[in-house]
Amino acid sequence: MYNNTKHYINGEWLDGSSQETIDVINPATEEVFGQVGRGTKEDVDRAVEAAKEAFIEYRTWSVDDRVELLDRIIDGYEARKEDIIETIRLELGSPVTKAEEVHWQAGMNHFVAARDALKSFQFDERRGNHLVTKEPIGVVGLITPWNFPTNQTSLKIGAALAAGCTMVLKPALNTPMAAIILAEIIDAAGAPKGVFNLVNGKGSEVGDAISTHKDVTMVSFTGSGVTGSKIMENCAKDFKKVSLELGGKSAYVILEDADLKASAQRAVRNVMNNSGQVCSAGTRTLVPSSVYDAFVEEVLKEVDSVVVGDTKDKSVEMGPLVSLDQYETVQQYIQKGIDEGAELIAGGLGKPEGLEKGYYVKPTVFSKVDNQMAIAQEEIFGPVMSLIAYDDVEEAIEIANDSVYGLAGYVEGSDLEQKRYVARSIRTGVVMIDGVPRDPMLPFGGYKQSGIGREWGDYGIEEYLEVKSITAYYDGE
Ligand code: NAP
Ligand code: MG
């Protein structure tokens, strides 16, 4: 990585207007392993100017040309696989196996989905003698979080490129290095200068400059609600479109006739995945009172088998949290759960034995949680599972929906009709039955405070398009 203190603007790696840099920390060792440039408003201005200029030409590119560009990016992403895995291991603290199977793979899936969705996307529709056509919205600002360094970036970049937009990306400061590799891949793929630009730096500086820039027509953001709301306020001033993917506090509904062992295994893995730093994690596990004790037993067995440790070790499933900030936040929530009177049955405060260095947290489970407790209402973003008992299916649905969030839901059971009923009753953008993973061609996004808009596949491309109707377009035909 040679370009880390520079920004990628107008097809070149350029020094920023400020010489200041920001340290990037490996959360497993707490050591600095690199620096990135601290971008400024001036750097954003240069990047947006380049994107605006590039849009004039890129918006006219044929679907075939855009598909070929995405093909070359996919090839480059494959070729840089080892670098990406190692970078995500270092900057996020992801165990090496997960860095490959979860993180690298997610980026690949989204580039492929964007390309495939583009191939069959209907941009034009004839209505009588008139035309309804979908056109790229313009220069877009992409602001991403740290929890999936290649997932959210590739998702937004792939869809925006497919739509014919040009862009400026500001990745999260906790994990900026994987985004630098993506910029190198896009450069090597021969994207015309200015189509893709990367400015590193702080959200309050670079992110703010993007969301207030008069020539940015849309901002796509993933991260916290607090920041999402700030971005929306900025965008409101000149009516920029916003697409927001925010937090969640999703319910994992175990039905009475579920296979308790298998569903407990999946429910636990779901919460511990990526050290709990997942917006769609099913952190509220809703369990029928009739099978509660038996289910808890299975949960405890499964939690016990989660291997936490050295991110280089291929058998390790859970690494540290991304930063000291996140570590402290999660510790405070565990304390809050104890203070609120939930029953701590696994994990708890402090670091796992033998892992004093690094921002490691114990896989933690609270039992007898009341849905009104903070640990059931607020997004913890750590490996903390809350078990909540319910008496009948209607109560489970009520608890599931008693949340300001509406991102995901999960249902496990034997009776298909009942699973369908629960899935349809949960007010969230996605529901997974029996742990069947989401397909990258299905839309992803949230109801309520979990966001606005949808990403992934054709719905993702749709976000970056404007709709135009032209009368008499087909007159004479
Ligand atoms: P965040 O502050 O919302 O950060 C997300 C992105 O927004 C980062 O690139 C950040 O820059 C940028 N940003 C921050 N302030 C900004 C501003 N005023 N204008 C424009 N952009 C701005 O999230 P976080 O602090 O990293 O994490 C906090 C919490 O958010 C987590 O505990 C979790 O609950 C939630 N979260 C949710 C998701 C999700 O997938 N839905 C992902 C991550 C976090 P910096 O590089 O300066 O941070
Ligand atoms: Mg932040």
Coordinates of C-alpha atoms and ligand atoms in Angstrom, one line a residue:
M1 CA 0.0 0.0 0.0
Y2 CA 1.8 3.0 -1.3
N3 CA -1.0 5.4 -1.7
N4 CA -2.3 5.6 1.8
T5 CA -1.7 9.2 2.6
K6 CA -2.9 10.4 -0.7
H7 CA -6.4 10.8 -2.1
Y8 CA -7.6 9.4 -5.4
I9 CA -8.9 12.4 -7.4
N10 CA -9.5 12.7 -11.1
G11 CA -7.7 9.5 -11.9
E12 CA -4.6 10.3 -9.9
W13 CA -3.2 9.8 -6.4
L14 CA -2.8 13.3 -5.1
D15 CA -1.5 14.9 -1.9
G16 CA -4.2 16.5 0.1
S17 CA -4.3 20.3 0.7
S18 CA -3.2 19.5 4.3
Q19 CA -0.1 17.4 5.2
E20 CA -1.9 16.1 8.3
T21 CA -2.3 12.3 8.6
I22 CA -4.5 10.1 10.8
D23 CA -3.3 6.9 12.4
V24 CA -4.9 3.6 11.5
I25 CA -4.9 1.1 14.4
N26 CA -5.0 -2.7 14.5
P27 CA -7.6 -3.4 17.2
A28 CA -6.1 -6.8 17.9
T29 CA -2.7 -5.3 18.9
E30 CA -3.8 -1.7 19.7
E31 CA -0.8 -0.7 17.5
V32 CA -0.7 1.8 14.7
F33 CA 0.0 0.1 11.4
G34 CA -0.5 2.9 8.9
Q35 CA -1.6 6.4 8.2
V36 CA -4.1 8.0 5.9
G37 CA -4.3 11.6 4.8
R38 CA -6.7 13.9 6.6
G39 CA -8.7 15.3 3.7
T40 CA -10.2 18.7 3.7
K41 CA -13.1 20.6 2.2
E42 CA -10.7 21.7 -0.6
D43 CA -9.9 18.1 -1.4
V44 CA -13.6 17.4 -1.6
D45 CA -14.1 20.4 -3.9
R46 CA -11.4 19.0 -6.3
A47 CA -13.0 15.5 -6.2
V48 CA -16.5 16.8 -6.8
E49 CA -15.3 19.0 -9.6
A50 CA -13.7 16.0 -11.2
A51 CA -16.8 13.9 -10.8
K52 CA -19.0 16.6 -12.3
E53 CA -16.7 16.9 -15.3
A54 CA -16.6 13.1 -15.8
F55 CA -20.4 12.8 -15.5
I56 CA -20.9 14.6 -18.8
E57 CA -19.3 11.7 -20.7
Y58 CA -19.9 8.7 -18.3
R59 CA -23.7 9.3 -18.2
T60 CA -23.8 8.5 -21.9
W61 CA -21.9 5.2 -21.6
S62 CA -23.8 2.2 -23.0
V63 CA -24.9 -0.6 -20.7
D64 CA -22.4 -2.9 -22.4
D65 CA -19.6 -0.5 -21.7
R66 CA -20.6 -0.2 -18.0
V67 CA -20.9 -4.0 -17.8
E68 CA -17.4 -4.4 -19.2
L69 CA -16.0 -1.9 -16.7
L70 CA -17.7 -3.8 -13.8
D71 CA -16.2 -7.0 -15.3
R72 CA -12.7 -5.6 -15.1
I73 CA -13.3 -4.4 -11.6
I74 CA -14.5 -7.9 -10.6
D75 CA -11.3 -9.4 -12.1
G76 CA -9.2 -6.8 -10.2
Y77 CA -11.0 -7.6 -7.0
E78 CA -10.3 -11.3 -7.5
A79 CA -6.6 -10.5 -8.3
R80 CA -6.2 -8.4 -5.1
K81 CA -7.9 -11.0 -2.9
E82 CA -5.0 -11.7 -0.6
D83 CA -4.3 -8.0 0.0
I84 CA -7.9 -7.3 0.8
I85 CA -8.1 -10.2 3.3
E86 CA -4.9 -9.1 5.1
T87 CA -6.0 -5.5 5.1
I88 CA -9.4 -6.2 6.6
R89 CA -7.7 -8.5 9.2
L90 CA -5.4 -5.6 10.2
E91 CA -7.8 -2.6 10.2
L92 CA -11.0 -4.3 11.4
G93 CA -9.5 -7.0 13.5
S94 CA -11.4 -9.6 11.6
P95 CA -10.2 -13.2 12.0
V96 CA -8.5 -14.2 8.7
T97 CA -11.1 -16.8 7.8
K98 CA -13.9 -14.3 8.2
A99 CA -12.0 -11.7 6.3
E100 CA -12.1 -14.0 3.4
E101 CA -15.4 -15.8 3.7
V102 CA -17.5 -12.9 5.0
H103 CA -15.8 -9.7 4.0
W104 CA -14.0 -10.3 0.8
Q105 CA -16.8 -12.5 -0.4
A106 CA -19.5 -9.8 0.3
G107 CA -17.6 -7.3 -1.8
M108 CA -17.4 -9.8 -4.6
N109 CA -21.1 -10.7 -4.4
H110 CA -22.1 -7.1 -4.6
F111 CA -19.9 -6.2 -7.6
V112 CA -21.3 -9.3 -9.4
A113 CA -24.9 -8.5 -8.4
A114 CA -24.5 -4.9 -9.7
R115 CA -23.2 -6.2 -13.0
D116 CA -25.8 -8.9 -13.4
A117 CA -28.7 -6.6 -12.4
L118 CA -27.4 -4.0 -14.9
K119 CA -27.4 -6.6 -17.7
S120 CA -31.2 -7.0 -17.4
F121 CA -32.2 -3.6 -16.0
Q122 CA -35.1 -1.9 -17.8
F123 CA -34.1 1.7 -18.2
D124 CA -36.7 2.5 -20.9
E125 CA -40.4 1.8 -20.8
R126 CA -42.9 2.7 -23.6
R127 CA -46.3 3.9 -22.6
G128 CA -48.4 4.5 -25.6
N129 CA -46.4 6.9 -27.8
H130 CA -44.5 8.2 -24.8
L131 CA -41.3 7.1 -23.1
V132 CA -40.5 6.7 -19.4
T133 CA -36.7 6.5 -19.0
K134 CA -34.4 6.2 -16.0
E135 CA -31.3 8.3 -16.0
P136 CA -28.3 8.5 -13.6
I137 CA -28.9 11.1 -10.9
G138 CA -25.5 12.8 -11.2
V139 CA -22.6 13.1 -8.8
V140 CA -23.1 11.0 -5.7
G141 CA -21.4 11.1 -2.3
L142 CA -20.8 7.8 -0.7
I143 CA -20.1 7.7 3.1
T144 CA -19.5 4.3 4.6
P145 CA -18.9 2.7 8.1
W146 CA -16.2 0.5 9.3
N147 CA -18.0 -2.7 10.2
F148 CA -17.9 -4.2 6.7
P149 CA -15.0 -2.4 4.9
T150 CA -15.6 -3.9 1.4
N151 CA -19.3 -4.8 1.7
Q152 CA -20.8 -1.3 2.0
T153 CA -18.2 0.3 -0.3
S154 CA -18.6 -2.2 -3.2
L155 CA -22.3 -2.1 -2.7
K156 CA -22.5 1.6 -3.3
I157 CA -19.7 1.8 -5.9
G158 CA -21.1 -1.1 -8.0
A159 CA -24.7 0.3 -8.0
A160 CA -23.6 3.9 -8.8
L161 CA -21.3 2.8 -11.6
A162 CA -24.0 0.6 -13.0
A163 CA -26.5 3.5 -12.9
G164 CA -24.1 5.8 -14.8
C165 CA -23.2 8.0 -11.9
T166 CA -19.9 9.5 -10.9
M167 CA -18.9 9.6 -7.3
V168 CA -16.8 10.7 -4.3
L169 CA -16.3 8.1 -1.5
K170 CA -15.4 8.8 2.1
P171 CA -14.8 5.5 3.9
A172 CA -14.7 5.3 7.7
L173 CA -11.5 6.3 9.4
N174 CA -11.3 3.1 11.4
T175 CA -11.0 1.1 8.2
P176 CA -9.8 3.3 5.3
M177 CA -7.2 0.9 3.8
A178 CA -9.5 -1.6 2.1
A179 CA -11.1 1.4 0.3
I180 CA -7.7 2.4 -0.9
I181 CA -7.3 -1.0 -2.5
L182 CA -10.7 -0.6 -4.2
A183 CA -9.6 2.7 -5.6
E184 CA -6.5 1.0 -7.0
I185 CA -8.6 -1.7 -8.5
I186 CA -11.0 0.8 -10.1
D187 CA -8.0 2.7 -11.5
A188 CA -6.4 -0.4 -12.9
A189 CA -9.8 -1.4 -14.5
G190 CA -9.5 1.8 -16.6
A191 CA -12.4 3.8 -15.2
P192 CA -12.3 7.2 -16.9
K193 CA -10.7 9.9 -14.7
G194 CA -13.1 11.5 -12.3
V195 CA -15.7 8.7 -12.4
F196 CA -14.6 7.4 -9.1
N197 CA -12.9 9.6 -6.4
L198 CA -11.7 8.8 -2.9
V199 CA -11.1 11.3 -0.2
N200 CA -10.0 10.0 3.2
G201 CA -10.6 12.0 6.4
K202 CA -12.9 12.7 9.2
G203 CA -16.7 12.4 8.9
S204 CA -17.1 15.9 10.5
E205 CA -14.8 17.4 7.8
V206 CA -14.8 15.3 4.6
G207 CA -18.2 13.8 5.2
D208 CA -19.7 17.2 6.0
A209 CA -18.1 18.8 2.9
I210 CA -19.6 16.1 0.7
S211 CA -23.1 16.3 2.1
T212 CA -23.1 20.2 1.9
H213 CA -21.6 20.4 -1.6
K214 CA -23.8 22.1 -4.1
D215 CA -22.8 19.8 -7.0
V216 CA -23.5 16.6 -5.2
T217 CA -27.0 15.5 -6.1
M218 CA -27.4 12.5 -3.8
V219 CA -25.7 11.1 -0.7
S220 CA -25.8 7.4 0.1
F221 CA -24.8 6.8 3.7
T222 CA -24.5 3.7 6.0
G223 CA -23.8 4.2 9.7
S224 CA -25.4 5.5 12.9
G225 CA -28.7 7.3 13.1
V226 CA -27.2 10.3 14.7
T227 CA -24.9 10.9 11.7
G228 CA -27.6 9.9 9.3
S229 CA -29.8 12.6 10.7
K230 CA -27.1 15.2 10.4
I231 CA -26.5 14.2 6.8
M232 CA -30.2 14.5 6.1
E233 CA -30.3 18.0 7.6
N234 CA -27.4 19.0 5.3
C235 CA -29.1 17.5 2.3
A236 CA -32.4 19.2 3.1
K237 CA -30.8 22.6 2.5
D238 CA -30.6 22.0 -1.3
F239 CA -32.9 19.0 -1.6
K240 CA -30.3 16.4 -2.2
K241 CA -31.6 12.9 -2.3
V242 CA -30.5 10.7 0.6
S243 CA -30.3 7.0 0.9
L244 CA -29.7 5.8 4.5
E245 CA -28.9 2.4 5.9
L246 CA -28.8 2.9 9.7
G247 CA -29.0 0.7 12.7
G248 CA -31.1 -2.2 14.0
K249 CA -32.2 -4.1 17.0
S250 CA -33.6 -7.1 15.2
A251 CA -35.8 -9.9 16.7
Y252 CA -34.8 -13.5 16.2
V253 CA -38.1 -15.3 16.7
I254 CA -37.9 -19.0 17.8
L255 CA -41.3 -20.7 17.3
E256 CA -42.4 -23.5 19.6
D257 CA -41.9 -26.2 17.0
A258 CA -38.4 -25.1 16.1
D259 CA -35.5 -27.5 16.1
L260 CA -34.1 -26.0 19.4
K261 CA -30.5 -27.1 18.9
A262 CA -30.1 -26.0 15.3
S263 CA -32.0 -22.7 15.9
A264 CA -30.0 -21.9 19.0
Q265 CA -26.8 -22.5 17.1
R266 CA -27.9 -20.2 14.3
A267 CA -29.2 -17.5 16.7
V268 CA -25.9 -17.5 18.6
R269 CA -23.7 -17.4 15.5
N270 CA -25.9 -14.6 14.1
V271 CA -25.2 -12.4 17.1
M272 CA -21.5 -13.2 17.4
N273 CA -20.7 -12.8 13.7
N274 CA -18.2 -10.0 13.1
S275 CA -18.0 -9.6 16.9
G276 CA -21.6 -8.4 16.9
Q277 CA -20.8 -5.4 14.7
V278 CA -23.6 -6.0 12.3
C279 CA -26.6 -3.7 11.7
S280 CA -28.9 -6.6 10.9
A281 CA -27.9 -8.8 13.8
G282 CA -30.8 -10.6 15.5
T283 CA -29.8 -9.5 19.0
R284 CA -33.2 -9.9 20.6
T285 CA -33.9 -13.6 20.7
L286 CA -37.6 -14.2 21.4
V287 CA -38.2 -17.6 23.0
P288 CA -41.5 -19.4 23.8
S289 CA -41.9 -19.7 27.6
S290 CA -42.8 -23.4 27.1
V291 CA -39.3 -24.3 25.8
Y292 CA -37.3 -21.5 27.4
D293 CA -35.1 -23.5 29.7
A294 CA -34.3 -26.1 27.0
F295 CA -33.4 -23.4 24.5
V296 CA -31.2 -21.6 27.1
E297 CA -29.2 -24.8 27.6
E298 CA -28.6 -25.1 23.8
V299 CA -27.6 -21.4 23.7
L300 CA -25.0 -21.9 26.5
K301 CA -23.4 -24.9 24.7
E302 CA -23.1 -22.9 21.5
V303 CA -21.7 -19.8 23.1
D304 CA -19.1 -21.9 24.8
S305 CA -17.9 -23.1 21.4
V306 CA -17.2 -19.7 19.9
V307 CA -13.5 -19.4 19.5
V308 CA -12.2 -15.9 20.3
G309 CA -8.6 -14.9 19.7
D310 CA -5.7 -14.3 17.4
T311 CA -6.9 -12.9 14.1
K312 CA -4.1 -14.9 12.2
D313 CA -5.4 -18.2 13.6
K314 CA -7.6 -19.9 11.0
S315 CA -9.7 -21.6 13.7
V316 CA -10.6 -18.3 15.3
E317 CA -14.2 -17.0 14.6
M318 CA -14.3 -13.9 16.7
G319 CA -11.7 -11.1 16.9
P320 CA -11.7 -7.8 18.8
L321 CA -14.1 -4.9 18.4
V322 CA -12.9 -2.2 15.9
S323 CA -11.8 0.4 18.4
L324 CA -11.4 1.4 22.0
D325 CA -14.5 3.6 21.7
Q326 CA -16.6 0.6 20.6
Y327 CA -15.1 -1.5 23.4
E328 CA -16.0 1.0 26.0
T329 CA -19.5 1.5 24.6
V330 CA -20.2 -2.3 24.7
Q331 CA -18.8 -2.6 28.3
Q332 CA -21.2 0.2 29.3
Y333 CA -24.1 -1.7 27.8
I334 CA -23.1 -4.9 29.6
Q335 CA -23.0 -3.0 32.9
K336 CA -26.4 -1.4 32.0
G337 CA -27.9 -4.9 31.4
I338 CA -26.6 -6.0 34.9
D339 CA -28.0 -2.8 36.5
E340 CA -31.3 -3.2 34.8
G341 CA -31.7 -6.6 36.4
A342 CA -31.2 -8.9 33.3
E343 CA -29.7 -12.2 34.2
L344 CA -26.1 -12.5 32.9
I345 CA -25.6 -16.2 31.9
A346 CA -22.5 -16.0 29.7
G347 CA -19.6 -13.7 29.2
G348 CA -19.9 -10.3 30.9
L349 CA -17.6 -7.4 31.7
G350 CA -13.9 -7.3 30.9
K351 CA -11.8 -9.2 28.3
P352 CA -11.7 -12.9 27.7
E353 CA -9.0 -14.8 29.5
G354 CA -5.6 -14.5 27.9
L355 CA -6.6 -11.6 25.6
E356 CA -5.7 -8.6 27.7
K357 CA -4.2 -6.8 24.6
G358 CA -6.7 -5.8 21.9
Y359 CA -10.3 -4.6 22.2
Y360 CA -11.7 -8.1 22.8
V361 CA -15.1 -8.6 24.4
K362 CA -16.5 -11.9 25.8
P363 CA -19.4 -13.4 23.9
T364 CA -22.2 -12.4 26.3
V365 CA -25.7 -13.6 26.9
F366 CA -28.4 -12.0 29.0
S367 CA -31.5 -14.1 30.0
K368 CA -34.8 -12.9 31.3
V369 CA -34.5 -9.6 29.4
D370 CA -37.5 -7.3 29.3
N371 CA -38.1 -5.6 26.0
Q372 CA -38.2 -2.2 27.7
M373 CA -34.6 -2.5 28.9
A374 CA -32.0 -0.4 27.2
I375 CA -30.1 -3.6 26.2
A376 CA -33.3 -4.6 24.2
Q377 CA -34.1 -1.2 22.8
E378 CA -30.7 0.2 21.8
E379 CA -28.2 -1.0 19.3
I380 CA -25.1 -2.3 21.3
F381 CA -23.0 -3.2 18.2
G382 CA -21.2 -5.9 20.1
P383 CA -21.4 -9.7 20.8
V384 CA -24.3 -9.4 23.3
M385 CA -27.4 -11.5 23.0
S386 CA -30.7 -10.8 24.9
L387 CA -33.1 -13.6 25.5
I388 CA -36.7 -12.5 25.9
A389 CA -39.5 -14.9 26.8
Y390 CA -43.0 -14.8 25.2
D391 CA -46.2 -16.7 25.7
D392 CA -47.9 -16.8 22.2
V393 CA -47.1 -15.9 18.7
E394 CA -49.1 -12.6 18.8
E395 CA -47.0 -11.5 21.8
A396 CA -43.8 -12.4 19.9
I397 CA -44.9 -10.2 17.0
E398 CA -45.7 -7.4 19.3
I399 CA -42.3 -7.6 21.0
A400 CA -40.5 -7.8 17.7
N401 CA -42.3 -4.7 16.5
D402 CA -41.8 -2.8 19.7
S403 CA -38.7 -1.1 18.5
V404 CA -37.8 2.2 16.8
Y405 CA -35.8 0.1 14.3
G406 CA -37.1 -2.0 11.4
L407 CA -34.1 -3.5 9.6
A408 CA -34.3 -7.3 9.9
G409 CA -36.2 -10.1 11.5
Y410 CA -35.6 -13.9 11.8
V411 CA -38.1 -16.8 12.2
E412 CA -37.3 -20.4 13.0
G413 CA -39.9 -23.2 13.2
S414 CA -41.4 -26.2 11.5
D415 CA -44.9 -24.9 10.4
L416 CA -44.4 -23.0 7.1
E417 CA -47.7 -21.2 7.4
Q418 CA -46.9 -19.9 10.8
K419 CA -43.4 -18.8 9.7
R420 CA -44.9 -17.0 6.7
Y421 CA -47.4 -15.3 9.0
V422 CA -44.7 -14.1 11.4
A423 CA -42.4 -13.0 8.5
R424 CA -45.2 -10.9 7.1
S425 CA -46.1 -9.4 10.5
I426 CA -42.7 -8.2 11.4
R427 CA -42.3 -4.6 10.3
T428 CA -38.8 -4.8 8.9
G429 CA -37.2 -4.5 5.4
V430 CA -35.8 -8.1 5.5
V431 CA -36.8 -11.3 7.2
M432 CA -34.8 -14.6 7.1
I433 CA -36.6 -17.9 7.6
D434 CA -34.6 -20.7 9.2
G435 CA -31.4 -18.8 8.8
V436 CA -31.4 -19.0 5.0
P437 CA -28.9 -16.3 4.0
R438 CA -29.9 -13.3 2.0
D439 CA -29.3 -13.4 -1.8
P440 CA -27.3 -10.3 -3.0
M441 CA -30.0 -9.8 -5.7
L442 CA -32.7 -9.3 -3.0
P443 CA -33.3 -5.7 -1.8
F444 CA -31.8 -4.7 1.6
G445 CA -32.8 -1.8 3.8
G446 CA -34.9 -0.8 6.7
Y447 CA -38.3 0.4 7.9
K448 CA -38.7 3.1 10.6
Q449 CA -35.4 4.4 12.0
S450 CA -33.4 1.8 10.2
G451 CA -33.2 3.9 7.1
I452 CA -34.5 5.2 3.8
G453 CA -34.2 3.4 0.5
R454 CA -33.0 0.0 -0.6
E455 CA -29.6 -1.4 -1.7
W456 CA -28.4 -4.6 -3.4
G457 CA -29.1 -5.8 -7.0
D458 CA -31.6 -3.9 -9.2
Y459 CA -33.2 -2.1 -6.2
G460 CA -29.7 -0.8 -5.5
I461 CA -29.3 0.6 -9.0
E462 CA -32.7 2.1 -8.8
E463 CA -31.6 4.4 -5.9
Y464 CA -29.1 6.2 -8.2
L465 CA -31.6 6.9 -11.0
E466 CA -34.0 9.8 -11.8
V467 CA -37.1 9.1 -13.8
K468 CA -37.9 11.2 -16.9
S469 CA -41.0 11.0 -19.1
I470 CA -40.9 12.2 -22.7
T471 CA -44.1 12.7 -24.6
A472 CA -44.5 11.7 -28.3
Y473 CA -41.1 10.0 -28.2
Y474 CA -42.4 7.2 -30.4
D475 CA -44.5 9.4 -32.8
G476 CA -43.8 8.4 -36.3
E477 CA -43.1 4.8 -35.4
Ligands
NAP1 P1 -20.9 7.0 12.3 O1 -20.3 8.0 13.1 O2 -22.3 7.1 11.8 O3 -19.9 6.8 11.0 C1 -20.3 6.3 9.7 C2 -19.6 7.2 8.7 O4 -20.1 8.5 8.7 C3 -18.1 7.3 8.9 O5 -17.4 7.3 7.6 C4 -18.0 8.6 9.6 O6 -16.7 9.2 9.5 C5 -19.0 9.4 8.9 N1 -19.4 10.6 9.6 C6 -19.3 10.9 10.9 N2 -19.8 12.1 11.1 C7 -20.2 12.6 10.0 C8 -20.8 13.9 9.6 N3 -21.1 14.8 10.4 N4 -21.1 14.1 8.3 C9 -20.9 13.1 7.4 N5 -20.3 12.0 7.7 C10 -20.0 11.7 9.0 O7 -20.8 5.6 13.0 P2 -19.6 5.2 14.0 O8 -19.3 6.3 14.9 O9 -18.5 4.6 13.2 O10 -20.4 4.1 14.8 C11 -21.3 4.5 15.8 C12 -22.5 3.5 15.8 O11 -23.2 3.5 14.6 C13 -22.2 2.1 16.1 O12 -22.0 1.8 17.4 C14 -23.4 1.4 15.5 O13 -24.4 1.4 16.4 C15 -23.8 2.3 14.4 N6 -23.3 1.7 13.1 C16 -24.2 1.2 12.3 C17 -23.7 0.6 11.1 C18 -24.7 0.0 10.1 O14 -24.2 -0.8 9.3 N7 -25.9 0.3 10.1 C19 -22.4 0.6 10.7 C20 -21.5 1.2 11.6 C21 -22.0 1.7 12.8 P3 -15.5 8.8 10.6 O15 -14.6 8.1 9.7 O16 -14.9 10.1 11.0 O17 -16.1 8.0 11.7
MG2 MG -17.7 8.1 14.3

